[in-house]
Coordinates of C-alpha atoms and ligand atoms in Angstrom, one line a residue:
X1 CA 25.7 -7.6 -1.8
X2 CA 22.8 -5.6 -2.1
X3 CA 20.7 -5.3 -5.5
X4 CA 18.2 -2.1 -5.6
X5 CA 15.7 -3.2 -8.3
X6 CA 12.0 -2.2 -8.6
X7 CA 9.5 -2.9 -5.6
X8 CA 6.8 -4.9 -7.0
X9 CA 5.1 -7.2 -4.7
X10 CA 5.1 -6.4 -0.7
X11 CA 7.0 -8.7 2.1
X12 CA 10.4 -10.3 3.0
X13 CA 11.4 -13.6 1.4
X14 CA 14.6 -16.0 2.3
X15 CA 15.4 -19.3 0.1
X16 CA 17.7 -20.1 -2.5
X17 CA 17.9 -18.7 -5.5
X18 CA 16.2 -20.8 -8.2
X19 CA 16.9 -20.1 -12.3
X20 CA 13.4 -20.7 -13.9
X21 CA 14.9 -19.6 -17.2
X22 CA 11.7 -19.1 -19.3
X23 CA 13.6 -17.1 -21.9
X24 CA 12.7 -18.9 -25.4
X25 CA 14.7 -19.0 -28.6
X26 CA 14.3 -16.8 -31.3
X27 CA 11.4 -17.5 -33.6
X28 CA 12.7 -18.9 -36.9
X29 CA 12.1 -16.6 -39.6
X30 CA 13.0 -18.8 -42.6
X31 CA 11.0 -20.6 -45.0
X32 CA 10.1 -24.4 -44.2
X33 CA 10.2 -27.2 -46.4
X34 CA 8.6 -29.8 -45.0
X35 CA 5.0 -28.3 -43.8
X36 CA 3.6 -31.3 -42.8
X37 CA 6.2 -32.3 -40.0
X38 CA 5.6 -28.8 -39.2
X39 CA 1.9 -29.0 -38.7
X40 CA 2.3 -32.1 -36.7
X41 CA 5.1 -30.6 -34.1
X42 CA 2.6 -27.7 -33.5
X43 CA -0.4 -30.0 -32.6
X44 CA 1.9 -32.3 -30.5
X45 CA 2.7 -28.8 -28.6
X46 CA -0.8 -27.4 -28.3
X47 CA -1.7 -31.6 -26.9
X48 CA 1.1 -31.2 -24.5
X49 CA 0.0 -27.7 -23.6
X50 CA -3.5 -29.2 -22.5
X51 CA -2.1 -32.0 -20.7
X52 CA 0.4 -29.9 -18.8
X53 CA -2.9 -27.5 -17.5
X54 CA -5.2 -30.5 -16.8
X55 CA -2.8 -31.7 -14.5
X56 CA -2.3 -28.7 -12.8
X57 CA -6.3 -28.2 -12.5
X58 CA -6.2 -31.3 -11.1
X59 CA -3.9 -30.4 -8.4
X60 CA -4.8 -26.8 -7.4
X61 CA -6.7 -25.9 -5.0
X62 CA -7.0 -21.9 -5.4
X63 CA -10.1 -21.1 -6.9
X64 CA -8.4 -17.8 -8.1
X65 CA -5.7 -20.1 -9.8
X66 CA -7.8 -22.6 -11.2
X67 CA -10.1 -20.7 -13.1
X68 CA -7.1 -18.9 -14.5
X69 CA -5.5 -22.4 -15.4
X70 CA -9.1 -23.4 -17.0
X71 CA -9.1 -20.3 -19.2
X72 CA -5.6 -20.7 -20.6
X73 CA -6.8 -24.8 -21.1
X74 CA -10.0 -23.9 -22.6
X75 CA -8.3 -21.3 -25.2
X76 CA -6.2 -24.6 -26.5
X77 CA -8.8 -27.1 -26.9
X78 CA -11.1 -24.2 -29.2
X79 CA -12.0 -26.2 -32.5
X80 CA -10.2 -23.5 -34.6
X81 CA -6.8 -23.2 -33.1
X82 CA -4.9 -25.9 -34.7
X83 CA -6.9 -25.3 -38.2
X84 CA -6.0 -21.6 -37.9
X85 CA -2.2 -22.3 -37.1
X86 CA -2.4 -24.9 -40.1
X87 CA -3.7 -22.5 -42.5
X88 CA -0.7 -20.0 -41.5
X89 CA 2.2 -22.2 -41.9
X90 CA 0.7 -23.2 -45.3
X91 CA 0.3 -19.5 -46.4
X92 CA 3.5 -18.6 -45.1
X93 CA 5.5 -21.6 -45.7
X94 CA 7.1 -21.3 -42.6
X95 CA 8.0 -23.2 -39.6
X96 CA 5.6 -23.8 -36.5
X97 CA 7.1 -21.5 -34.3
X98 CA 6.4 -18.3 -36.3
X99 CA 2.9 -19.9 -36.8
X100 CA 2.3 -20.3 -33.6
X101 CA 3.5 -16.2 -32.6
X102 CA 1.5 -15.3 -35.3
X103 CA -1.6 -17.1 -34.0
X104 CA -1.4 -16.0 -30.4
X105 CA -0.3 -12.1 -31.6
X106 CA -3.3 -11.6 -33.2
X107 CA -5.3 -13.0 -30.6
X108 CA -3.1 -10.9 -27.8
X109 CA -3.9 -7.7 -30.0
X110 CA -7.8 -8.3 -30.7
X111 CA -8.2 -9.1 -26.8
X112 CA -6.3 -5.6 -26.1
X113 CA -8.1 -3.7 -28.4
X114 CA -11.5 -4.7 -26.6
X115 CA -13.6 -2.4 -24.6
X116 CA -14.5 -4.9 -22.2
X117 CA -12.2 -5.2 -19.4
X118 CA -12.8 -8.9 -18.4
X119 CA -11.7 -9.6 -21.9
X120 CA -8.8 -7.0 -22.1
X121 CA -7.0 -8.6 -19.0
X122 CA -7.1 -11.7 -20.7
X123 CA -4.7 -10.9 -23.1
X124 CA -1.8 -10.9 -20.8
X125 CA -3.1 -14.9 -20.0
X126 CA -3.1 -15.5 -23.8
X127 CA 0.7 -14.2 -23.7
X128 CA 1.2 -16.9 -21.2
X129 CA -0.2 -19.6 -23.3
X130 CA 2.0 -18.5 -26.0
X131 CA 4.8 -19.0 -24.1
X132 CA 3.7 -22.5 -23.1
X133 CA 2.7 -23.9 -26.4
X134 CA 6.3 -22.7 -27.7
X135 CA 8.1 -24.1 -25.0
X136 CA 6.3 -27.5 -25.9
X137 CA 7.1 -27.0 -29.4
X138 CA 10.5 -26.7 -28.2
X139 CA 10.2 -29.6 -26.1
X140 CA 12.2 -27.1 -23.6
X141 CA 12.0 -28.8 -19.8
X142 CA 9.6 -26.0 -18.1
X143 CA 9.8 -25.5 -14.3
X144 CA 7.7 -27.6 -12.3
X145 CA 6.7 -25.4 -9.1
X146 CA 4.8 -28.4 -8.0
X147 CA 8.3 -30.5 -7.4
X148 CA 9.4 -28.0 -5.0
X149 CA 10.4 -28.9 -1.5
X150 CA 12.4 -26.2 0.0
X151 CA 11.9 -22.7 0.3
X152 CA 13.4 -21.1 -3.0
X153 CA 13.3 -17.3 -4.9
X154 CA 12.4 -17.8 -8.6
X155 CA 14.9 -15.8 -10.9
X156 CA 13.9 -15.0 -14.7
X157 CA 15.0 -13.0 -17.0
X158 CA 11.8 -12.3 -17.9
X159 CA 9.2 -14.1 -15.7
X160 CA 5.6 -15.6 -16.6
X161 CA 2.7 -16.3 -14.5
X162 CA 2.9 -20.0 -15.3
X163 CA 5.8 -20.6 -13.2
X164 CA 3.0 -19.8 -10.3
X165 CA 0.2 -21.9 -11.1
X166 CA 0.5 -24.4 -8.3
X167 CA -0.2 -25.2 -4.8
X168 CA 2.7 -25.3 -3.9
X169 CA 3.2 -21.6 -3.4
X170 CA 4.3 -22.5 0.6
X171 CA 7.9 -22.8 -1.0
X172 CA 8.1 -19.9 -3.1
X173 CA 9.2 -17.0 -1.2
X174 CA 10.4 -14.4 -3.5
X175 CA 10.0 -13.5 -7.1
X176 CA 12.9 -11.8 -9.2
X177 CA 12.6 -10.8 -12.6
X178 CA 15.1 -8.7 -14.7
X179 CA 12.1 -7.2 -17.1
X180 CA 8.5 -6.6 -16.2
X181 CA 7.2 -3.8 -13.6
X182 CA 4.6 -3.0 -11.1
X183 CA 2.2 -3.4 -13.5
X184 CA 3.2 -6.6 -15.4
X185 CA 1.0 -9.2 -15.6
X186 CA 3.0 -11.1 -12.9
X187 CA 3.7 -8.4 -11.0
X188 CA 0.0 -8.1 -10.4
X189 CA -0.2 -11.7 -9.7
X190 CA 2.6 -11.5 -7.2
X191 CA 1.0 -8.9 -5.2
X192 CA -1.9 -10.5 -5.4
X193 CA -0.7 -13.9 -4.0
X194 CA 1.2 -11.9 -1.3
X195 CA 4.6 -12.8 -2.7
X196 CA 7.7 -10.8 -2.0
X197 CA 8.9 -9.6 -5.7
X198 CA 11.2 -7.5 -7.3
X199 CA 11.9 -6.4 -10.8
X200 CA 15.0 -4.8 -12.5
X201 CA 17.3 -6.7 -11.2
X202 CA 20.6 -7.4 -13.2
X203 CA 20.1 -11.3 -12.7
X204 CA 23.7 -11.9 -13.5
X205 CA 24.9 -10.9 -9.8
X206 CA 22.9 -13.7 -8.6
X207 CA 24.2 -17.4 -8.2
X208 CA 22.1 -20.5 -8.2
X209 CA 21.6 -22.2 -5.4
X210 CA 22.8 -19.5 -3.2
X211 CA 20.5 -18.4 0.0
X212 CA 19.4 -14.9 -1.2
X213 CA 17.3 -12.5 1.0
X214 CA 14.1 -10.3 -0.9
X215 CA 12.9 -7.3 0.2
X216 CA 9.8 -6.3 -1.8
X217 CA 8.9 -3.2 0.8
X218 CA 12.2 -1.8 -0.3
X219 CA 12.9 -3.4 -3.9
X220 CA 16.5 -5.5 -2.4
X221 CA 17.6 -8.4 -3.3
X222 CA 20.4 -9.1 -1.1
X223 CA 23.4 -12.0 -1.4
X224 CA 26.6 -13.4 0.3
X225 CA 24.7 -13.3 3.8
X226 CA 26.7 -14.0 6.8
X227 CA 25.1 -15.6 9.8
X228 CA 24.8 -12.6 11.8
X229 CA 23.0 -11.2 8.8
X230 CA 20.9 -14.4 8.4
X231 CA 20.2 -14.1 12.5
X232 CA 18.4 -10.4 11.6
X233 CA 17.1 -11.6 8.5
X234 CA 15.1 -14.5 10.4
X235 CA 14.3 -11.8 13.3
X236 CA 13.0 -9.3 10.8
X237 CA 10.9 -12.2 8.8
X238 CA 9.3 -13.2 12.2
X239 CA 8.2 -9.4 13.2
X240 CA 6.9 -8.7 9.9
X241 CA 4.7 -12.2 10.4
X242 CA 3.8 -10.4 13.6
X243 CA 3.0 -7.5 11.9
X244 CA 0.8 -9.4 9.0
X245 CA -1.4 -10.6 11.8
X246 CA -2.0 -7.6 13.5
X247 CA -2.9 -6.0 10.1
X248 CA -5.9 -8.3 9.9
X249 CA -8.1 -5.9 12.2
X250 CA -6.7 -2.6 11.7
X251 CA -10.1 -0.2 10.7
X252 CA -8.6 3.4 11.0
X253 CA -5.5 5.4 11.7
X254 CA -5.7 7.0 14.8
X255 CA -2.8 8.2 17.0
X256 CA -2.3 7.7 20.6
X257 CA -3.3 10.9 21.4
X258 CA -6.6 10.7 19.1
X259 CA -6.4 12.2 15.9
X260 CA -7.9 10.7 12.7
X261 CA -6.0 10.5 9.5
X262 CA -7.5 9.5 6.4
X263 CA -5.1 6.7 4.4
X264 CA -6.7 6.1 0.7
X265 CA -5.2 4.0 -1.9
X266 CA -3.6 4.5 -5.3
X267 CA -5.7 3.0 -8.2
X268 CA -6.4 3.0 -11.5
X269 CA -5.8 -0.9 -12.1
X270 CA -9.2 -2.5 -13.1
X271 CA -7.8 -5.7 -11.2
X272 CA -8.2 -3.8 -8.2
X273 CA -11.7 -3.3 -8.5
X274 CA -13.0 -6.2 -6.6
X275 CA -10.6 -5.6 -3.8
X276 CA -12.0 -2.2 -2.7
X277 CA -14.2 -3.2 -0.5
X278 CA -11.7 -5.9 1.7
X279 CA -9.8 -3.0 2.7
X280 CA -10.2 -0.4 5.3
X281 CA -9.2 2.6 3.0
X282 CA -10.8 5.9 3.3
X283 CA -11.2 6.2 -0.2
X284 CA -9.0 6.3 -3.5
X285 CA -6.8 9.4 -3.5
X286 CA -5.3 8.8 -6.7
X287 CA -6.8 7.1 -9.6
X288 CA -4.6 6.9 -12.2
X289 CA -6.6 7.3 -15.6
X290 CA -4.1 6.7 -18.0
X291 CA -3.9 3.3 -17.2
X292 CA -7.4 3.3 -19.2
X293 CA -5.5 4.6 -22.5
X294 CA -2.4 2.7 -22.0
X295 CA -2.6 -0.5 -24.7
X296 CA -5.2 0.8 -27.0
X297 CA -5.1 1.8 -30.4
X298 CA -7.4 4.5 -30.9
X299 CA -8.7 6.6 -27.4
X300 CA -11.5 5.1 -25.3
X301 CA -15.0 6.8 -25.5
X302 CA -16.5 8.8 -22.7
X303 CA -18.9 6.1 -22.2
X304 CA -15.9 3.5 -21.3
X305 CA -14.5 6.1 -18.9
X306 CA -17.7 6.8 -17.2
X307 CA -18.4 3.5 -16.5
X308 CA -14.9 2.7 -15.3
X309 CA -15.5 5.5 -13.1
X310 CA -18.6 4.8 -11.9
X311 CA -18.2 1.3 -10.9
X312 CA -14.9 2.3 -8.8
X313 CA -16.9 5.4 -7.1
X314 CA -20.0 2.8 -6.5
X315 CA -18.0 0.5 -4.5
X316 CA -16.6 3.1 -2.5
X317 CA -19.8 4.1 -0.6
X318 CA -19.7 7.8 -0.5
X319 CA -15.6 7.8 0.4
X320 CA -13.9 10.6 -1.9
X321 CA -12.7 9.1 -5.3
X322 CA -9.9 11.5 -6.5
X323 CA -9.9 11.1 -10.7
X324 CA -6.5 12.4 -11.8
X325 CA -7.0 13.7 -15.3
X326 CA -4.8 12.2 -18.2
X327 CA -1.1 11.9 -17.3
X328 CA 0.2 10.9 -20.9
X329 CA 3.8 11.8 -21.9
X330 CA 6.9 11.1 -19.9
X331 CA 7.3 7.4 -20.0
X332 CA 3.5 6.6 -20.8
X333 CA 3.1 6.8 -24.4
X334 CA -0.1 5.8 -26.5
X335 CA -0.1 5.0 -30.2
X336 CA -3.1 7.2 -30.9
X337 CA -1.3 10.4 -29.0
X338 CA 1.8 12.0 -30.9
X339 CA 3.8 13.8 -28.7
X340 CA 6.8 13.6 -31.2
X341 CA 10.3 13.2 -30.3
X342 CA 11.6 14.9 -27.2
X343 CA 15.0 15.3 -25.8
X344 CA 14.0 15.6 -22.2
X345 CA 10.1 14.0 -22.2
X346 CA 9.6 14.3 -18.9
X347 CA 9.9 18.0 -19.3
X348 CA 8.3 18.0 -22.4
X349 CA 5.0 17.6 -23.8
X350 CA 2.9 15.8 -21.2
X351 CA 0.3 15.6 -18.9
X352 CA -2.3 19.0 -19.0
X353 CA 0.2 20.9 -21.3
X354 CA -0.9 18.3 -24.5
X355 CA -4.7 18.2 -23.1
X356 CA -4.6 21.8 -23.1
X357 CA -4.1 21.8 -26.6
X358 CA -6.3 19.3 -27.5
X359 CA -9.5 20.7 -25.8
X360 CA -12.3 18.3 -27.3
X361 CA -10.1 15.4 -26.3
X362 CA -9.6 16.8 -22.9
X363 CA -13.2 18.0 -22.4
X364 CA -14.8 14.2 -23.6
X365 CA -12.7 13.0 -20.4
X366 CA -14.1 15.9 -17.4
X367 CA -17.4 14.6 -19.1
X368 CA -17.0 11.2 -18.5
X369 CA -15.5 12.1 -14.7
X370 CA -18.4 14.4 -14.3
X371 CA -21.1 11.9 -15.6
X372 CA -19.8 9.6 -12.7
X373 CA -19.9 12.2 -10.2
X374 CA -23.8 11.7 -9.8
X375 CA -22.9 7.9 -8.6
X376 CA -20.3 8.7 -6.0
X377 CA -18.0 11.1 -4.0
X378 CA -15.6 12.4 -7.3
X379 CA -13.2 15.2 -7.0
X380 CA -11.0 16.1 -10.2
X381 CA -7.1 16.6 -9.9
X382 CA -5.2 18.0 -12.8
X383 CA -1.5 16.6 -13.1
X384 CA 1.6 18.2 -14.2
X385 CA 0.5 21.7 -13.0
X386 CA 3.1 24.6 -13.6
X387 CA 1.6 27.8 -13.3
X388 CA -1.9 29.0 -12.1
X389 CA -3.1 30.2 -15.7
X390 CA -3.0 26.2 -16.8
X391 CA -5.4 25.9 -13.5
X392 CA -8.0 28.8 -15.0
X393 CA -7.8 27.0 -18.0
X394 CA -8.3 23.4 -16.9
X395 CA -11.3 25.1 -15.1
X396 CA -12.5 27.1 -18.4
X397 CA -12.7 23.6 -20.5
X398 CA -14.3 21.9 -17.1
X399 CA -17.4 25.0 -17.2
X400 CA -17.9 24.0 -20.9
X401 CA -18.0 20.2 -20.1
X402 CA -20.5 21.1 -17.1
X403 CA -22.6 23.2 -19.8
X404 CA -23.0 21.0 -22.5
X405 CA -23.9 18.1 -19.6
X406 CA -26.9 20.5 -18.7
X407 CA -27.6 21.3 -21.9
X408 CA -28.2 17.7 -22.2
X409 CA -29.6 17.2 -19.2
X410 CA -27.5 14.7 -17.8
X411 CA -26.6 15.1 -14.1
X412 CA -23.4 15.1 -12.3
X413 CA -22.3 16.8 -9.0
X414 CA -21.9 21.2 -9.7
X415 CA -20.2 21.3 -6.6
X416 CA -17.7 18.9 -7.7
X417 CA -14.3 19.5 -6.3
X418 CA -11.3 20.5 -7.8
X419 CA -7.6 20.2 -7.1
X420 CA -4.0 19.6 -8.4
X421 CA -1.2 17.3 -8.1
X422 CA 2.4 19.6 -6.5
X423 CA 5.0 17.8 -7.9
X424 CA 6.7 20.7 -9.8
X425 CA 8.9 22.6 -7.6
X426 CA 7.1 25.9 -8.8
X427 CA 3.6 25.3 -7.8
X428 CA 5.3 23.7 -4.0
X429 CA 7.1 27.5 -3.8
X430 CA 4.0 29.3 -4.4
X431 CA 1.6 27.1 -2.9
X432 CA 0.1 30.0 -0.6
X433 CA -1.3 31.2 -3.9
X434 CA -2.1 28.2 -6.1
X435 CA -4.4 27.5 -3.0
X436 CA -6.6 29.9 -3.5
X437 CA -7.5 28.5 -7.0
X438 CA -8.4 25.2 -5.9
X439 CA -9.9 22.5 -3.1
X440 CA -7.2 20.4 -2.3
X441 CA -3.6 19.6 -3.3
X442 CA -1.9 16.5 -3.5
X443 CA 1.7 16.5 -3.4
X444 CA 3.2 13.8 -5.9
X445 CA 6.9 13.1 -4.7
X446 CA 7.8 10.8 -7.2
X447 CA 7.7 13.8 -9.4
X448 CA 8.6 16.3 -7.1
X449 CA 12.0 14.7 -5.8
X450 CA 12.9 14.3 -9.3
X451 CA 12.2 17.3 -10.7
X452 CA 13.2 19.6 -7.4
X453 CA 16.7 17.4 -7.2
X454 CA 17.2 16.8 -10.6
X455 CA 17.1 13.2 -10.7
X456 CA 15.7 11.2 -13.2
X457 CA 13.3 8.9 -11.0
X458 CA 13.8 5.9 -13.6
X459 CA 17.6 6.2 -13.9
X460 CA 19.6 3.1 -11.9
X461 CA 22.9 5.0 -12.3
X462 CA 21.7 7.8 -9.9
X463 CA 19.0 6.3 -7.8
X464 CA 21.0 7.0 -4.8
X465 CA 20.5 11.1 -5.5
X466 CA 16.8 10.3 -5.7
X467 CA 16.1 11.4 -1.5
X468 CA 12.7 12.4 0.0
X469 CA 14.3 13.8 2.8
X470 CA 16.9 16.4 0.9
X471 CA 16.2 19.3 3.0
X472 CA 15.3 21.4 0.3
X473 CA 12.7 19.2 -1.0
X474 CA 10.9 18.9 2.9
X475 CA 10.8 22.4 2.7
X476 CA 8.4 22.1 -0.4
X477 CA 6.5 19.9 1.0
X478 CA 6.5 21.8 4.5
X479 CA 5.5 25.2 2.5
X480 CA 2.4 23.2 0.4
X481 CA 1.2 21.5 3.8
X482 CA 1.2 25.1 5.4
X483 CA -0.4 27.0 2.6
X484 CA -3.7 24.4 3.2
X485 CA -3.6 25.4 7.1
X486 CA -5.5 28.8 6.6
X487 CA -9.0 27.2 5.2
X488 CA -10.8 25.0 7.3
X489 CA -12.5 22.8 4.4
X490 CA -9.6 22.6 1.8
X491 CA -6.8 19.5 2.4
X492 CA -3.9 18.1 1.8
X493 CA -2.7 14.9 0.9
X494 CA 0.0 12.8 -0.7
X495 CA 0.2 10.3 -3.3
X496 CA 3.6 9.7 -3.9
X497 CA 5.2 7.0 -2.6
X498 CA 6.3 9.3 0.2
X499 CA 3.5 8.3 2.0
X500 CA 3.9 4.8 2.1
X501 CA 7.7 5.0 3.8
X502 CA 7.9 4.2 7.6
X503 CA 10.1 7.1 7.9
X504 CA 8.5 9.6 5.6
X505 CA 5.1 9.0 7.5
X506 CA 6.6 10.0 10.7
X507 CA 7.9 13.1 8.9
X508 CA 4.5 13.4 6.9
X509 CA 2.3 13.1 10.1
X510 CA 4.2 15.8 11.7
X511 CA 4.1 18.6 9.0
X512 CA 0.3 18.5 9.1
X513 CA -0.5 16.2 6.2
X514 CA -4.3 15.4 6.2
X515 CA -4.3 12.5 3.7
X516 CA -2.0 9.5 2.4
X517 CA -2.9 7.8 -0.4
X518 CA -0.8 4.5 -1.3
X519 CA -0.5 1.8 -3.1
X520 CA -3.9 -0.6 -2.3
X521 CA -1.7 -3.2 -0.3
X522 CA 0.2 -0.9 1.5
X523 CA -3.3 0.7 2.9
X524 CA -3.6 -1.2 6.4
X525 CA 0.0 -0.9 7.0
X526 CA 0.5 2.5 6.8
X527 CA -2.3 2.8 9.1
X528 CA -0.8 0.7 12.0
X529 CA 2.5 3.0 11.4
X530 CA 0.2 5.8 12.0
X531 CA -1.3 4.6 14.9
X532 CA 1.7 4.1 16.6
X533 CA 2.8 7.7 16.7
X534 CA 1.2 10.5 19.3
X535 CA 0.9 13.6 16.6
X536 CA 1.5 16.3 19.0
X537 CA 5.0 14.5 20.4
X538 CA 6.0 13.6 16.5
X539 CA 4.8 17.2 15.6
X540 CA 7.7 18.2 18.1
X541 CA 10.0 15.5 17.2
X542 CA 9.3 16.8 13.3
X543 CA 10.1 20.9 14.2
X544 CA 13.7 19.8 15.5
X545 CA 14.7 18.2 12.2
X546 CA 13.7 21.2 10.1
X547 CA 17.0 22.9 10.2
X548 CA 19.1 19.5 9.7
X549 CA 21.5 20.2 6.6
X550 CA 22.2 16.6 5.1
X551 CA 19.7 13.9 4.5
X552 CA 21.9 11.5 6.6
X553 CA 21.4 13.4 9.8
X554 CA 17.5 14.0 9.0
X555 CA 17.2 10.1 8.2
X556 CA 19.5 9.1 11.1
X557 CA 17.0 11.1 13.5
X558 CA 13.6 9.9 12.0
X559 CA 15.4 5.8 12.2
X560 CA 16.1 6.2 15.8
X561 CA 12.4 7.7 16.1
X562 CA 11.1 5.0 14.3
X563 CA 12.7 2.5 16.2
X564 CA 11.5 3.6 19.5
X565 CA 7.8 4.4 17.9
X566 CA 7.5 1.3 15.7
X567 CA 9.3 -1.0 18.1
X568 CA 9.4 -4.4 16.4
X569 CA 7.8 -3.5 13.5
X570 CA 10.0 -1.0 11.9
Ligands
LIG601 C1 3.9 11.2 -8.2 O1 4.3 12.0 -9.4 O2 4.0 11.7 -7.4 C2 2.5 10.5 -8.7 C3 2.1 9.8 -7.5 O3 2.5 10.6 -9.8 P1 3.1 9.4 -11.0 O4 3.8 8.2 -10.0 O5 1.8 9.0 -11.9 O6 3.9 10.2 -12.1
LIG602 MG1 3.3 12.5 -11.3

């Protein structure tokens, strides 16, 4: 059986299904009678948790995991923690678990509201500490990764990072969780540790101890593996390892006939800042600013935004960083941005639509970007543009922002490039007119597919209909790319997931896309795939696809071409 979920951590893994149930009982909300007993139970839970962390620290060699565990331990040995929880128990006459919950929730909120990125990120660690102390309070025997001695895929309703605090990672071949997304703490950790992970899987479909296969590249978990399938999977894993080795030295995306393509990264995640210099990326093709606005109780101020943009731009040594203005709304909500109730939030009051109605708020965000443009090669991109009027209105506010900075003698790049996301079909259809107004396009297929095929991108019931090889979608993409070709200094990129799809890459190289912007972990892989193609030959091949009428035919032909060109890497 093939279960489709959310792709989180790349790579392939095969192992026994191991449930690590980290689900905790419901917090007891009743009045407690024996408060001293509760205080003792809490103190014991804290001592046990500290002991666990000490044992983990002693066994770890990975410095990052070690410092993460040390942070966790230090939170628990702080002198005030026991007293503070004791006070909560006495004040509220509550059970220890509620007091632990209240104590840590306050800490989490305080950290999340700080303007210090490092501490903000720590809020996620405090959630894991809360989980550990509560497990000790309930006397739940936690899964201990140190005891593993065979390959496993860890499965949980809601995975926590505690399960990965081990030196024994070699046995962890994958992580499957029902809850959590790409940007959850555990998601980020599995990605940075290189562990394949797929979330959003209904774990009722999995059986303990059954050998299962996880494909983090496609977001698939496979069960009921027969012998033939197992042979195929093992071959796939071996090729993937070979590909990983070849990727170590990859620098550029140069085709066999010597055409150079740009491969940039999509980011916005502060934890990725340090990795920018380690990856051979050609720039940032999409900086998702909304990450800086979410999980806050008040809007981030101009100085904070400026510092973040500047820190990323400075790491790029002159390579381009495209900053997308706030793409809020849809499924991304902030407590301080009142979008109101909507029947169709994805078709609603979001992104540029909200910003154009809140000009001062928008202007602040633009000023932060402009100020950072004095420190790097920054471009501005407007999301969810559906008309030329919107571009013009946004540009008027941009001009005001520039004027204000000039009045205050603040430096910025006066010729900053301005582009739009092409993610609404109307814009793709009139791309030849839109390009006259902007410096570049970035095709957002994540939304373009959803809007042009009327398939909600987050609805698992219809995910089979979500197809970027739909001939109608391909025509919109082609129209968008073609529109830019008249202009020598304008360019067209793609920042939707299609740009990282091995088959999508063939189509896009053939259609003449200039820039691929993908998850930071897939930059090298995309470069490798591009470098296995001959541009001229791919263009000819893609021409032959343009009149095919079904996804099946198009995908079938692309797959055959991929087998020929990518060989064992496909
Ligand atoms: C897109 O729509 O393709 C895109 C890259 O933006 P997001 O996924 O943030 O909507
Ligand atoms: Mg989008």
